[in-house]
Coordinates of C-alpha atoms in Angstrom, one line a residue:
Chain A
M136 CA -7.0 -75.7 28.3
P137 CA -9.4 -73.9 30.7
A138 CA -6.8 -71.1 31.0
T139 CA -7.0 -70.3 27.3
E140 CA -10.8 -70.4 27.5
V141 CA -10.8 -67.8 30.3
Q142 CA -8.5 -65.7 28.3
A143 CA -10.6 -66.0 25.2
T144 CA -13.8 -64.8 26.9
T145 CA -12.3 -62.0 29.0
R146 CA -9.8 -60.6 26.7
P147 CA -12.2 -58.9 24.2
R148 CA -14.2 -57.3 27.0
S149 CA -11.2 -55.9 28.9
H150 CA -9.7 -54.9 25.5
S151 CA -12.8 -53.0 24.6
R152 CA -12.9 -51.3 28.0
K153 CA -9.3 -50.3 27.6
A154 CA -10.1 -49.0 24.1
T155 CA -12.9 -46.9 25.4
L156 CA -10.7 -45.4 28.1
K157 CA -8.1 -44.7 25.5
T158 CA -10.6 -42.9 23.3
V159 CA -11.8 -40.8 26.2
L160 CA -8.3 -39.9 27.2
R161 CA -7.4 -39.1 23.6
Y162 CA -10.4 -36.8 23.2
A163 CA -9.7 -35.1 26.6
F164 CA -6.2 -34.4 25.5
L165 CA -7.2 -33.1 22.1
T166 CA -9.9 -30.9 23.7
L167 CA -7.4 -29.5 26.1
G168 CA -5.0 -28.8 23.2
A169 CA -7.7 -27.1 21.1
F170 CA -8.6 -25.0 24.1
I171 CA -5.0 -23.9 24.7
V172 CA -4.5 -23.1 21.0
L173 CA -7.9 -21.3 20.5
F174 CA -8.1 -19.4 23.7
P175 CA -5.7 -16.5 22.7
V176 CA -7.6 -16.3 19.4
Y177 CA -10.9 -16.1 21.2
M178 CA -9.5 -13.4 23.6
A179 CA -8.2 -11.4 20.6
V180 CA -11.7 -11.4 19.1
V181 CA -13.2 -10.5 22.5
N182 CA -10.7 -7.7 23.2
S183 CA -11.1 -6.3 19.7
L184 CA -14.8 -5.7 20.6
L185 CA -14.1 -4.2 24.1
E186 CA -13.9 -0.5 24.9
P187 CA -10.3 0.6 25.5
S188 CA -11.0 1.2 29.1
Q189 CA -12.2 -2.4 29.7
I190 CA -9.1 -4.0 28.2
A191 CA -6.8 -3.1 31.1
H192 CA -9.4 -4.4 33.6
Q193 CA -8.3 -7.3 35.7
P194 CA -9.5 -10.0 35.4
P195 CA -10.3 -9.2 31.8
P196 CA -14.0 -9.8 30.7
F197 CA -14.4 -13.0 28.8
F198 CA -17.4 -11.7 26.9
P199 CA -17.9 -8.3 25.3
T200 CA -21.0 -6.9 27.1
N201 CA -21.1 -3.8 24.9
P202 CA -19.4 -4.9 21.6
Q203 CA -17.7 -2.1 19.8
W204 CA -18.2 -3.2 16.2
H205 CA -16.8 0.0 14.8
T206 CA -13.3 -1.1 15.6
Y207 CA -13.3 -3.2 12.5
P208 CA -14.1 -0.4 10.0
D209 CA -11.7 1.8 12.0
A210 CA -8.9 -0.7 11.6
W211 CA -9.7 -1.2 7.9
K212 CA -9.7 2.5 7.2
G213 CA -7.0 3.7 9.6
G214 CA -4.6 1.0 8.8
S215 CA -5.3 1.0 5.0
L216 CA -5.9 -2.7 5.3
G217 CA -7.6 -2.9 2.0
I218 CA -4.4 -1.9 0.1
Y219 CA -2.3 -4.2 2.3
L220 CA -4.5 -7.1 1.9
R221 CA -4.5 -6.6 -1.8
N222 CA -0.7 -6.5 -1.8
S223 CA -0.5 -9.6 0.3
A224 CA -2.9 -11.4 -2.0
I225 CA -0.9 -10.5 -5.0
Q226 CA 2.4 -11.4 -3.4
T227 CA 1.0 -14.7 -2.1
A228 CA -0.6 -15.6 -5.4
I229 CA 2.7 -15.1 -7.3
I230 CA 4.7 -17.1 -4.7
V231 CA 2.2 -20.0 -4.6
A232 CA 1.9 -20.2 -8.4
G233 CA 5.6 -19.9 -8.8
Q234 CA 6.4 -22.5 -6.2
L235 CA 3.8 -24.9 -7.6
V236 CA 5.1 -24.6 -11.2
T237 CA 8.8 -24.9 -10.4
S238 CA 8.3 -27.6 -7.8
I239 CA 6.1 -29.7 -10.2
L240 CA 8.6 -29.5 -13.1
A241 CA 11.7 -30.1 -11.0
A242 CA 10.1 -32.9 -9.0
Y243 CA 9.0 -34.6 -12.3
A244 CA 12.5 -34.4 -13.6
F245 CA 13.9 -36.0 -10.5
A246 CA 11.2 -38.7 -10.4
F247 CA 10.9 -39.7 -14.1
L248 CA 13.9 -38.5 -16.0
D249 CA 17.5 -39.7 -16.1
F250 CA 20.2 -37.2 -16.4
P251 CA 23.8 -36.8 -15.3
F252 CA 24.5 -36.0 -11.7
K253 CA 20.9 -36.5 -10.8
R254 CA 21.6 -37.6 -7.2
A255 CA 24.1 -34.8 -6.6
I256 CA 21.8 -32.2 -7.9
F257 CA 18.9 -33.6 -5.8
F258 CA 21.1 -33.5 -2.7
A259 CA 22.0 -29.9 -3.5
F260 CA 18.3 -29.1 -3.5
L261 CA 17.9 -30.9 -0.2
M262 CA 20.8 -28.9 1.2
T263 CA 18.9 -25.6 0.6
L264 CA 16.4 -26.9 3.2
M265 CA 19.0 -26.8 5.8
I266 CA 20.1 -23.1 5.2
P267 CA 18.0 -20.8 7.4
F268 CA 16.4 -18.0 5.5
E269 CA 18.1 -15.4 7.7
V270 CA 21.5 -16.5 6.4
T271 CA 20.6 -15.5 2.8
V272 CA 18.7 -12.4 3.7
A273 CA 21.6 -10.0 3.3
T274 CA 22.8 -11.3 0.0
N275 CA 19.3 -11.5 -1.4
L276 CA 18.6 -8.0 -0.4
T277 CA 21.8 -6.8 -2.2
T278 CA 20.9 -8.7 -5.3
V279 CA 17.3 -7.5 -5.3
T280 CA 18.3 -3.9 -4.7
S281 CA 21.0 -4.0 -7.4
L282 CA 18.4 -5.3 -9.8
G283 CA 16.3 -2.2 -9.1
W284 CA 13.6 -4.3 -7.6
F285 CA 13.3 -2.5 -4.2
N286 CA 9.7 -1.8 -3.4
T287 CA 8.3 -3.9 -6.3
F288 CA 6.5 -7.2 -6.5
P289 CA 9.4 -8.9 -8.2
G290 CA 11.6 -7.9 -5.3
L291 CA 8.9 -9.2 -2.9
T292 CA 8.4 -12.5 -4.6
V293 CA 11.2 -13.7 -6.9
P294 CA 13.5 -15.0 -4.1
F295 CA 10.7 -17.4 -3.2
L296 CA 9.6 -18.8 -6.5
A297 CA 11.5 -22.0 -6.0
T298 CA 11.6 -24.3 -2.9
G299 CA 13.6 -27.3 -2.1
F300 CA 10.9 -28.5 0.2
G301 CA 8.3 -28.4 -2.6
V302 CA 10.6 -30.3 -4.9
F303 CA 11.2 -32.9 -2.3
L304 CA 7.5 -33.3 -1.3
L305 CA 6.3 -33.6 -4.9
R306 CA 9.2 -35.9 -5.9
Q307 CA 8.1 -38.3 -3.3
A308 CA 4.5 -38.1 -4.6
F309 CA 5.6 -38.7 -8.2
L310 CA 7.7 -41.7 -7.1
Q311 CA 4.5 -43.3 -5.8
I312 CA 3.1 -43.4 -9.3
P313 CA 3.8 -46.9 -10.8
R314 CA 6.3 -46.9 -13.6
D315 CA 3.9 -49.0 -15.6
L316 CA 1.6 -46.0 -15.9
K317 CA 4.4 -43.9 -17.4
E318 CA 5.3 -46.7 -19.8
A319 CA 1.7 -47.3 -20.8
A320 CA 1.3 -43.6 -21.6
Q321 CA 4.6 -43.6 -23.5
L322 CA 3.4 -46.5 -25.7
D323 CA 0.2 -44.6 -26.3
G324 CA 2.1 -41.6 -27.6
Y325 CA 2.1 -39.4 -24.6
G326 CA 5.2 -37.2 -24.1
H327 CA 6.5 -35.9 -20.8
M328 CA 4.4 -32.8 -20.7
R329 CA 1.2 -34.6 -21.6
F330 CA 1.8 -37.4 -19.2
L331 CA 2.6 -34.8 -16.5
W332 CA -0.6 -32.9 -17.2
S333 CA -3.0 -35.8 -17.7
V334 CA -1.6 -38.4 -15.3
A335 CA 1.1 -37.3 -12.9
I336 CA -0.5 -34.1 -11.7
P337 CA -4.0 -35.5 -11.1
L338 CA -2.5 -38.5 -9.2
A339 CA -0.3 -36.2 -7.1
R340 CA -3.1 -33.8 -6.4
P341 CA -3.2 -34.3 -2.6
A342 CA 0.5 -33.5 -2.3
I343 CA 0.2 -30.6 -4.6
A344 CA -2.7 -29.2 -2.6
A345 CA -0.6 -29.6 0.6
L346 CA 2.3 -27.8 -1.0
G347 CA -0.1 -25.0 -2.1
V348 CA -1.4 -24.6 1.4
F349 CA 2.1 -24.6 3.0
S350 CA 3.4 -22.1 0.5
F351 CA 0.3 -20.0 1.0
L352 CA 0.8 -19.9 4.8
G353 CA 4.5 -19.2 4.4
A354 CA 4.0 -16.4 1.9
W355 CA 1.1 -14.8 3.7
N356 CA 2.9 -14.8 7.1
Q357 CA 6.2 -13.4 5.8
Y358 CA 7.4 -10.5 7.9
L359 CA 11.2 -9.9 7.7
W360 CA 11.6 -9.9 3.9
P361 CA 8.6 -7.7 3.1
L362 CA 9.8 -5.3 5.9
L363 CA 13.2 -5.0 4.2
V364 CA 12.2 -4.7 0.6
T365 CA 9.1 -2.5 0.8
G366 CA 9.2 1.3 1.0
N367 CA 6.9 3.6 2.9
N368 CA 4.6 4.5 0.0
N369 CA 2.4 1.4 0.5
A370 CA 2.8 0.4 -3.2
V371 CA 3.6 -3.2 -2.4
R372 CA 3.7 -3.2 1.5
T373 CA 2.0 -6.4 2.8
V374 CA -0.6 -6.7 5.5
Q375 CA 1.8 -8.1 8.2
I376 CA 3.9 -4.9 8.0
G377 CA 0.7 -2.9 7.8
L378 CA -0.4 -4.5 11.1
K379 CA 2.8 -3.4 12.8
Q380 CA 2.2 0.1 11.6
L381 CA -1.4 0.0 12.8
L382 CA -0.1 -1.0 16.2
N383 CA 2.4 1.8 16.2
T384 CA -0.1 4.5 15.3
Q385 CA -2.9 3.2 17.5
L386 CA -1.0 2.7 20.7
D387 CA -4.0 3.7 22.9
Q388 CA -6.4 1.6 20.9
I389 CA -5.4 -2.0 21.3
N390 CA -8.9 -3.1 20.3
V391 CA -8.5 -1.5 16.8
S392 CA -5.1 -3.2 16.4
L393 CA -6.6 -6.5 17.4
A394 CA -9.5 -6.0 15.0
G395 CA -6.8 -5.5 12.3
T396 CA -5.1 -8.7 13.3
I397 CA -8.4 -10.6 13.0
I398 CA -9.0 -9.2 9.6
A399 CA -5.4 -10.2 8.5
I400 CA -5.8 -13.8 9.6
A401 CA -9.3 -14.1 8.2
P402 CA -8.1 -15.3 4.7
L403 CA -6.0 -18.0 6.4
V404 CA -8.9 -19.2 8.4
L405 CA -11.1 -19.3 5.3
L406 CA -8.4 -21.2 3.4
L407 CA -8.2 -23.7 6.2
I408 CA -12.0 -24.3 6.2
V409 CA -12.2 -24.6 2.4
F410 CA -9.2 -26.9 2.1
Q411 CA -9.7 -28.8 5.4
K412 CA -10.7 -32.1 3.7
Q413 CA -7.9 -31.9 1.1
L414 CA -5.4 -31.1 3.8
V415 CA -6.3 -34.0 6.0
R416 CA -6.4 -36.3 3.0
S417 CA -3.0 -35.2 1.8
L418 CA -1.5 -35.8 5.3
T419 CA -3.0 -39.2 5.5
A420 CA -2.7 -40.2 1.8
G421 CA 0.6 -42.0 2.2
A422 CA -0.5 -43.9 5.3
V423 CA -3.7 -45.3 3.7
K424 CA -1.9 -46.3 0.5
Chain B
M49 CA -0.8 -56.4 -38.3
A50 CA 2.7 -57.4 -38.9
K51 CA 5.4 -59.9 -38.3
V52 CA 8.0 -59.4 -35.6
L53 CA 11.6 -60.4 -36.3
F54 CA 14.5 -60.7 -33.8
E55 CA 17.8 -61.1 -35.5
G56 CA 20.7 -61.7 -33.1
V57 CA 19.1 -59.4 -30.6
S58 CA 20.9 -59.0 -27.3
K59 CA 20.2 -56.9 -24.2
R60 CA 23.0 -56.3 -21.8
F61 CA 22.7 -54.7 -18.4
G62 CA 26.3 -54.0 -17.5
D63 CA 28.0 -57.4 -17.9
V64 CA 24.9 -59.4 -17.7
A65 CA 23.2 -60.4 -20.9
A66 CA 19.4 -60.5 -20.1
V67 CA 18.7 -61.6 -23.6
D68 CA 21.5 -63.3 -25.5
Q69 CA 21.6 -63.5 -29.3
L70 CA 17.9 -64.1 -29.8
D71 CA 16.8 -65.2 -33.2
L72 CA 13.0 -65.5 -33.5
E73 CA 10.4 -64.8 -36.1
I74 CA 6.8 -64.2 -35.0
A75 CA 4.5 -64.6 -38.0
D76 CA 1.8 -62.1 -38.9
G77 CA -1.3 -63.0 -36.9
E78 CA 0.4 -65.5 -34.7
L79 CA 0.1 -65.8 -30.9
L80 CA 3.6 -66.6 -29.7
V81 CA 4.1 -67.3 -26.1
L82 CA 7.5 -66.5 -24.5
L83 CA 7.8 -69.0 -21.7
G84 CA 10.5 -69.4 -19.0
P85 CA 11.3 -69.1 -15.4
S86 CA 11.6 -65.7 -13.8
G87 CA 14.8 -63.9 -14.9
C88 CA 15.0 -65.8 -18.2
G89 CA 14.8 -62.7 -20.3
K90 CA 11.3 -63.1 -21.6
T91 CA 10.0 -59.8 -20.3
T92 CA 13.1 -58.0 -21.4
A93 CA 12.6 -59.4 -24.9
L94 CA 9.0 -58.2 -24.8
R95 CA 10.0 -54.7 -23.6
M96 CA 12.5 -54.4 -26.4
V97 CA 9.6 -54.9 -28.9
A98 CA 7.7 -52.2 -27.0
G99 CA 10.7 -49.9 -27.1
L100 CA 10.8 -49.6 -23.4
E101 CA 14.3 -51.2 -23.4
E102 CA 17.0 -50.3 -25.9
V103 CA 18.4 -53.1 -28.0
S104 CA 22.1 -53.6 -27.2
D105 CA 22.9 -55.6 -30.2
G106 CA 21.3 -57.1 -33.3
S107 CA 18.3 -56.0 -35.2
L108 CA 14.6 -55.9 -34.3
S109 CA 11.9 -55.4 -36.9
I110 CA 8.2 -54.9 -36.8
G111 CA 6.7 -55.5 -40.2
D112 CA 9.4 -54.5 -42.7
D113 CA 11.0 -51.8 -40.6
V114 CA 13.9 -52.1 -38.3
V115 CA 12.7 -50.4 -35.1
N116 CA 15.9 -50.5 -33.0
D117 CA 15.9 -46.7 -32.8
V118 CA 12.1 -46.0 -33.2
D119 CA 10.3 -44.3 -30.4
P120 CA 7.8 -46.5 -28.5
K121 CA 4.9 -44.2 -29.6
D122 CA 5.8 -44.7 -33.3
R123 CA 6.0 -48.5 -33.2
D124 CA 2.2 -48.9 -33.2
V125 CA 2.2 -51.6 -30.5
A126 CA -0.1 -51.9 -27.6
M127 CA 0.9 -53.5 -24.3
V128 CA -1.1 -55.1 -21.5
F129 CA 0.8 -54.9 -18.3
Q130 CA 0.9 -57.4 -15.4
S131 CA -0.4 -54.6 -13.2
Y132 CA -2.9 -53.5 -15.9
A133 CA -1.4 -49.9 -15.6
L134 CA -4.9 -48.4 -15.5
Y135 CA -5.1 -44.7 -14.7
P136 CA -6.8 -44.7 -11.3
H137 CA -8.2 -41.2 -11.6
M138 CA -10.0 -41.8 -14.9
T139 CA -13.2 -43.6 -15.6
V140 CA -13.2 -46.9 -17.6
A141 CA -14.3 -44.9 -20.7
R142 CA -11.5 -42.4 -20.3
N143 CA -9.0 -45.2 -19.7
I144 CA -10.0 -46.9 -22.9
E145 CA -10.1 -43.6 -24.8
F146 CA -6.7 -42.5 -23.5
P147 CA -4.6 -43.9 -26.5
L148 CA -7.1 -42.3 -28.9
R149 CA -6.9 -38.8 -27.4
Q150 CA -3.4 -38.6 -28.6
Q151 CA -4.4 -39.2 -32.2
R152 CA -6.2 -36.7 -34.2
M153 CA -9.7 -38.1 -34.1
D154 CA -13.0 -36.3 -33.5
A155 CA -14.9 -36.9 -30.4
A156 CA -17.8 -38.8 -32.0
E157 CA -15.4 -41.3 -33.6
R158 CA -13.6 -41.8 -30.4
T159 CA -16.8 -42.5 -28.5
A160 CA -17.8 -45.0 -31.1
K161 CA -14.5 -46.8 -30.9
V162 CA -14.6 -46.9 -27.1
A163 CA -18.1 -48.3 -27.2
E164 CA -17.0 -50.9 -29.7
A165 CA -14.0 -52.0 -27.7
A166 CA -16.0 -51.9 -24.4
G167 CA -18.7 -54.0 -26.1
T168 CA -16.2 -56.6 -27.3
L169 CA -15.0 -57.1 -23.8
G170 CA -18.4 -56.8 -22.1
L171 CA -17.6 -53.6 -20.3
G172 CA -20.6 -51.6 -21.5
E173 CA -22.1 -51.3 -18.1
L174 CA -18.9 -50.2 -16.4
L175 CA -17.9 -47.2 -18.5
D176 CA -18.5 -44.7 -15.8
R177 CA -16.7 -46.5 -13.0
K178 CA -13.2 -45.9 -11.8
P179 CA -10.7 -48.7 -11.8
G180 CA -10.8 -48.8 -8.0
Q181 CA -14.4 -49.9 -8.2
L182 CA -13.7 -52.8 -10.4
S183 CA -12.8 -56.4 -9.7
G184 CA -9.5 -57.8 -10.8
G185 CA -11.1 -59.5 -13.9
Q186 CA -12.9 -56.4 -14.9
R187 CA -9.7 -54.3 -14.6
Q188 CA -7.9 -56.9 -16.7
R189 CA -10.6 -56.5 -19.4
V190 CA -10.3 -52.7 -19.3
A191 CA -6.6 -53.1 -19.9
L192 CA -7.4 -55.4 -22.9
A193 CA -9.9 -52.9 -24.2
R194 CA -7.4 -50.1 -24.0
A195 CA -5.0 -52.3 -26.1
I196 CA -7.5 -53.2 -28.8
V197 CA -9.1 -49.8 -29.2
R198 CA -6.2 -48.5 -31.1
D199 CA -6.1 -51.4 -33.5
P200 CA -2.3 -51.7 -33.2
K201 CA 0.1 -53.9 -35.4
V202 CA 1.2 -56.0 -32.4
F203 CA -0.2 -56.8 -29.0
L204 CA 2.3 -57.3 -26.2
M205 CA 1.1 -59.0 -23.1
D206 CA 3.2 -59.3 -20.0
E207 CA 1.8 -62.0 -17.7
P208 CA -1.6 -60.4 -17.9
L209 CA -3.3 -63.2 -16.0
S210 CA -1.0 -63.6 -13.0
N211 CA -3.0 -61.3 -10.7
L212 CA -6.3 -63.2 -11.3
D213 CA -7.6 -66.1 -9.2
A214 CA -7.3 -69.6 -10.6
K215 CA -10.9 -69.9 -11.9
L216 CA -11.0 -66.5 -13.5
R217 CA -7.6 -67.2 -15.1
V218 CA -9.0 -70.2 -17.0
Q219 CA -11.9 -68.1 -18.2
T220 CA -9.9 -65.1 -19.2
R221 CA -7.3 -67.3 -20.9
A222 CA -10.0 -68.6 -23.2
D223 CA -11.3 -65.1 -23.8
I224 CA -7.9 -63.8 -24.8
V225 CA -7.4 -66.7 -27.2
S226 CA -10.8 -66.2 -28.9
L227 CA -10.2 -62.4 -29.1
Q228 CA -6.8 -62.9 -30.6
R229 CA -8.1 -65.4 -33.2
R230 CA -10.9 -63.1 -34.1
L231 CA -8.8 -59.9 -34.4
G232 CA -5.9 -61.8 -36.0
T233 CA -3.4 -59.4 -34.5
T234 CA 0.1 -60.6 -34.0
T235 CA 0.6 -61.2 -30.3
I236 CA 3.5 -61.8 -28.1
Y237 CA 2.5 -63.2 -24.7
V238 CA 4.9 -63.5 -21.8
T239 CA 4.2 -66.0 -19.1
H240 CA 6.0 -68.3 -16.7
D241 CA 2.9 -70.5 -16.5
Q242 CA 3.3 -73.5 -18.8
V243 CA -0.5 -74.3 -18.8
E244 CA -1.1 -70.8 -20.2
A245 CA 1.6 -71.3 -22.7
M246 CA 0.4 -74.8 -23.8
T247 CA -3.3 -73.7 -24.1
M248 CA -2.8 -70.3 -25.7
G249 CA 0.1 -70.3 -28.0
H250 CA 0.3 -71.1 -31.7
R251 CA 3.9 -71.6 -30.9
I252 CA 5.9 -71.4 -27.7
A253 CA 9.4 -70.0 -27.3
V254 CA 11.1 -71.4 -24.2
M255 CA 13.8 -69.2 -22.8
Q256 CA 16.3 -69.8 -20.1
G257 CA 19.3 -67.6 -19.0
G258 CA 18.6 -65.1 -21.8
K259 CA 18.9 -67.8 -24.4
L260 CA 16.2 -69.3 -26.6
Q261 CA 15.9 -73.0 -25.9
Q262 CA 13.3 -74.1 -28.4
V263 CA 10.5 -72.7 -30.5
A264 CA 7.7 -75.1 -31.5
P265 CA 4.0 -75.7 -31.4
P266 CA 2.8 -76.9 -28.0
E267 CA 2.5 -80.6 -28.9
E268 CA 6.0 -80.8 -30.5
L269 CA 7.4 -79.0 -27.4
Y270 CA 5.9 -81.6 -25.2
E271 CA 6.6 -84.6 -27.4
R272 CA 10.0 -83.7 -28.7
P273 CA 11.8 -81.4 -26.2
A274 CA 15.0 -80.1 -27.7
N275 CA 17.0 -80.4 -24.5
T276 CA 16.8 -81.4 -20.9
F277 CA 15.8 -77.9 -19.7
V278 CA 12.7 -77.9 -21.9
A279 CA 12.0 -81.5 -21.0
A280 CA 12.0 -80.9 -17.3
F281 CA 10.3 -77.4 -17.5
L282 CA 7.3 -78.5 -19.4
G283 CA 4.6 -80.8 -18.0
S284 CA 3.5 -80.9 -14.4
P285 CA 5.5 -82.5 -13.1
G286 CA 8.2 -82.3 -15.8
M287 CA 10.0 -85.1 -17.5
N288 CA 11.9 -87.5 -15.3
L289 CA 15.6 -87.5 -16.2
L290 CA 17.9 -90.5 -15.5
E291 CA 21.6 -91.0 -16.2
A292 CA 22.3 -94.2 -18.0
E293 CA 24.9 -95.9 -20.1
R294 CA 24.3 -98.1 -23.1
V295 CA 26.0 -101.5 -23.0
G296 CA 25.0 -103.9 -25.8
D297 CA 21.2 -103.9 -25.9
K298 CA 20.8 -102.7 -22.4
L299 CA 20.6 -99.3 -20.8
I300 CA 22.3 -99.6 -17.4
T301 CA 21.2 -97.3 -14.6
P302 CA 22.2 -97.5 -10.9
A303 CA 18.6 -98.7 -10.2
G304 CA 18.5 -101.4 -12.8
E305 CA 18.5 -102.1 -16.5
I306 CA 16.1 -101.2 -19.4
N307 CA 16.1 -102.8 -22.7
V308 CA 17.2 -100.5 -25.5
P309 CA 14.0 -99.6 -27.4
E310 CA 13.8 -99.9 -31.1
H311 CA 13.6 -96.2 -31.8
L312 CA 16.8 -95.5 -29.9
S313 CA 18.9 -98.6 -30.8
A314 CA 20.6 -97.0 -33.9
V315 CA 21.6 -93.7 -32.3
L316 CA 22.6 -94.4 -28.7
D317 CA 26.2 -95.1 -27.7
G318 CA 27.9 -94.8 -24.3
P319 CA 26.6 -92.4 -21.6
V320 CA 23.2 -90.9 -22.1
T321 CA 20.5 -88.9 -20.2
L322 CA 17.2 -90.7 -20.5
G323 CA 14.0 -88.8 -20.3
I324 CA 10.6 -90.2 -19.5
R325 CA 7.3 -88.5 -18.8
P326 CA 5.5 -89.6 -15.6
E327 CA 2.8 -91.3 -17.7
G328 CA 5.5 -93.5 -19.2
L329 CA 6.3 -95.0 -15.8
H330 CA 4.2 -97.4 -13.8
L331 CA 4.5 -99.4 -10.6
S332 CA 5.4 -102.9 -11.6
T333 CA 7.2 -106.0 -10.7
S334 CA 10.2 -105.6 -13.1
G335 CA 12.2 -102.5 -13.7
L336 CA 14.0 -100.0 -11.6
A337 CA 14.2 -100.5 -7.8
G338 CA 13.5 -97.8 -5.3
T339 CA 11.3 -96.6 -2.4
I340 CA 8.2 -94.5 -2.2
L341 CA 9.0 -91.0 -1.2
L342 CA 5.7 -89.1 -1.5
V343 CA 2.2 -89.9 -2.7
E344 CA 0.2 -86.9 -4.1
M345 CA -3.5 -87.5 -4.7
L346 CA -4.8 -85.0 -7.2
G347 CA -8.2 -86.4 -7.9
A348 CA -8.2 -87.9 -11.3
E349 CA -4.7 -89.0 -10.9
T350 CA -2.1 -89.8 -8.3
Q351 CA 1.5 -88.7 -8.5
V352 CA 3.9 -91.1 -6.8
H353 CA 7.4 -89.8 -6.1
C354 CA 10.0 -92.6 -5.9
S355 CA 13.6 -92.4 -4.8
L356 CA 15.5 -94.8 -7.0
E357 CA 18.6 -96.7 -6.0
G358 CA 21.6 -94.5 -6.9
G359 CA 19.9 -91.3 -5.9
A360 CA 17.6 -90.2 -8.8
T361 CA 14.0 -89.3 -8.1
V362 CA 11.2 -90.0 -10.5
V363 CA 7.5 -89.3 -10.5
V364 CA 5.1 -91.9 -11.6
R365 CA 1.5 -90.9 -12.8
Q366 CA -1.2 -93.4 -11.8
G367 CA -4.9 -93.4 -12.8
H368 CA -7.3 -92.9 -9.9
D369 CA -8.3 -96.6 -9.9
A370 CA -4.8 -97.8 -9.3
Q371 CA -3.8 -99.3 -6.0
R372 CA -2.2 -96.5 -3.9
P373 CA 1.2 -97.4 -2.5
T374 CA 2.3 -96.8 1.1
L375 CA 5.0 -94.3 2.0
G376 CA 8.5 -95.8 2.5
D377 CA 7.6 -99.1 0.9
P378 CA 10.1 -100.6 -1.6
V379 CA 8.9 -100.4 -5.1
V380 CA 9.8 -101.4 -8.6
V381 CA 9.2 -98.8 -11.4
G382 CA 8.4 -100.2 -14.8
V383 CA 9.5 -98.2 -17.8
D384 CA 7.5 -98.0 -21.1
A385 CA 10.7 -98.1 -23.2
A386 CA 8.9 -96.9 -26.3
A387 CA 8.2 -93.5 -24.5
L388 CA 11.9 -92.9 -23.8
H389 CA 13.7 -89.7 -24.8
A390 CA 17.4 -89.5 -25.1
F391 CA 19.7 -86.5 -24.5
G392 CA 23.4 -86.3 -25.1
P393 CA 26.0 -85.3 -22.5
D394 CA 25.5 -81.6 -23.4
G395 CA 21.8 -81.9 -22.6
T396 CA 20.6 -81.6 -26.2
R397 CA 18.3 -84.1 -27.8
V398 CA 20.0 -87.0 -29.4
A399 CA 19.8 -86.5 -33.2
G400 CA 17.4 -88.7 -35.1
T401 CA 15.0 -89.4 -32.1

């Protein structure tokens, strides 16, 4: 009997001490991780503001004593970043919109409709996730070129308008919606499209937002495909290719190239800040439910 | 408002008949309770009326129209789900309004109807809340409001009280009954809870294994069960069943003899299953011999479970002032022979009793 009493009084205290230690360790680990991830970004910002002569200095300065703000307008003008950013924005908007629309519709069909070979077709969708993009590049390029889409926005975007990942992600989200809701709406006269619009999409919003962000990141950061299907006249060339060009033409001015890089990642950082809450919620939504 | 008519309606899932040849008429304005243990087919029957399950066989009518192939939305029925099926992202007002938004109705009329339905169920203060901010009872009332707002021909309720706590269930039970009597809308109410069934239904349809066992008003169901299933299912605890054989003017059971009562003397012959409610038994000095198995004190009454000689178990209901017996003691159970029911070898009530 005394033994259990001792346990009862000491356990909470030692438990809480252990918990504190755990928290401290966890934060230390996260801080270290954040430092490792952010340090190169910080150095890019610092280097973009240094004079070219300072960059080669060892050890490199960790703070720009004489910030060269002109590198940003230089990169913007010299690298035609305005046009490239516009092109990237158009390309990304088309891909994100296309992926959301096709994924929502396909996922709804897999979640709520019954049709022949449903499982087989779904597995076919899943299988596309396992084929690396590089495998399909050559055939896609042939197809797109033969359609006369070289150096056009359709050529840049159409191969990415559907995604097995998006279908899978949203199907899981739709399956979380109780069947009763579908049946209640059905009795109240709601067809598939109206139910999708007024119930399924609002309830799956965290997953849809997550898919939107993923597909934005993927589209914005594309390199190989835009390099292959865009020509030299800048009509549809995206910012990632533009950066490479900037680097090639400004070999002696690393700071300008870095300024261009910072400009190119700015939209992503903005997106992350704006959608931070939604993103976290979407990643934890399943766990809390 | 309309009657609902099942004529030989069956629902098969593969080889299993969830509902088997159901014939049932629900009168205009009636509250009919479909009662039975889980898996008895009551919910399937209800879902067929809603149009959420297709009818495999037979004919199902609402009003004068056969609706076998009519879309759920065109049947003009409203359903209250066990889970309430409220839309979590919409306010109470939007939830109630949801069925109306599908109809061509101007916004002012919609708002007025929502206010009326919400007023009827005392939800006026909660219109701007989301379902997540409501208690179970409030959600239940929102589900009811959503059903009545459309003024449908038929209400379908699928165990709407089973997620409420016991006290709230009693209150809501009474509320639903008074609402139904006031609106006079034909209602089919599915439950496995016999207290709900007995207190709410104009008539009760007892189902088991996909088959209809008996349809009758509550009193008749209790007093004249059509077969041993209904007898044992209704009442808490259900009717005691005893195997016996009539020899002369005696009913012989392994635990002892009972005199054949007057109301049974003309119809009984040979082997019979006797039924007797716990209130028809008492602890006595003459009757059936056994031992005390369990004594359950429930406040106003005490239920004494006795194991009779020959293996049968019966429950005896005692008033709270009776002497409480001791576990394991030998006992003699007296039978009020006038309260005996008799069932034939196939389990159906002996004709003429």
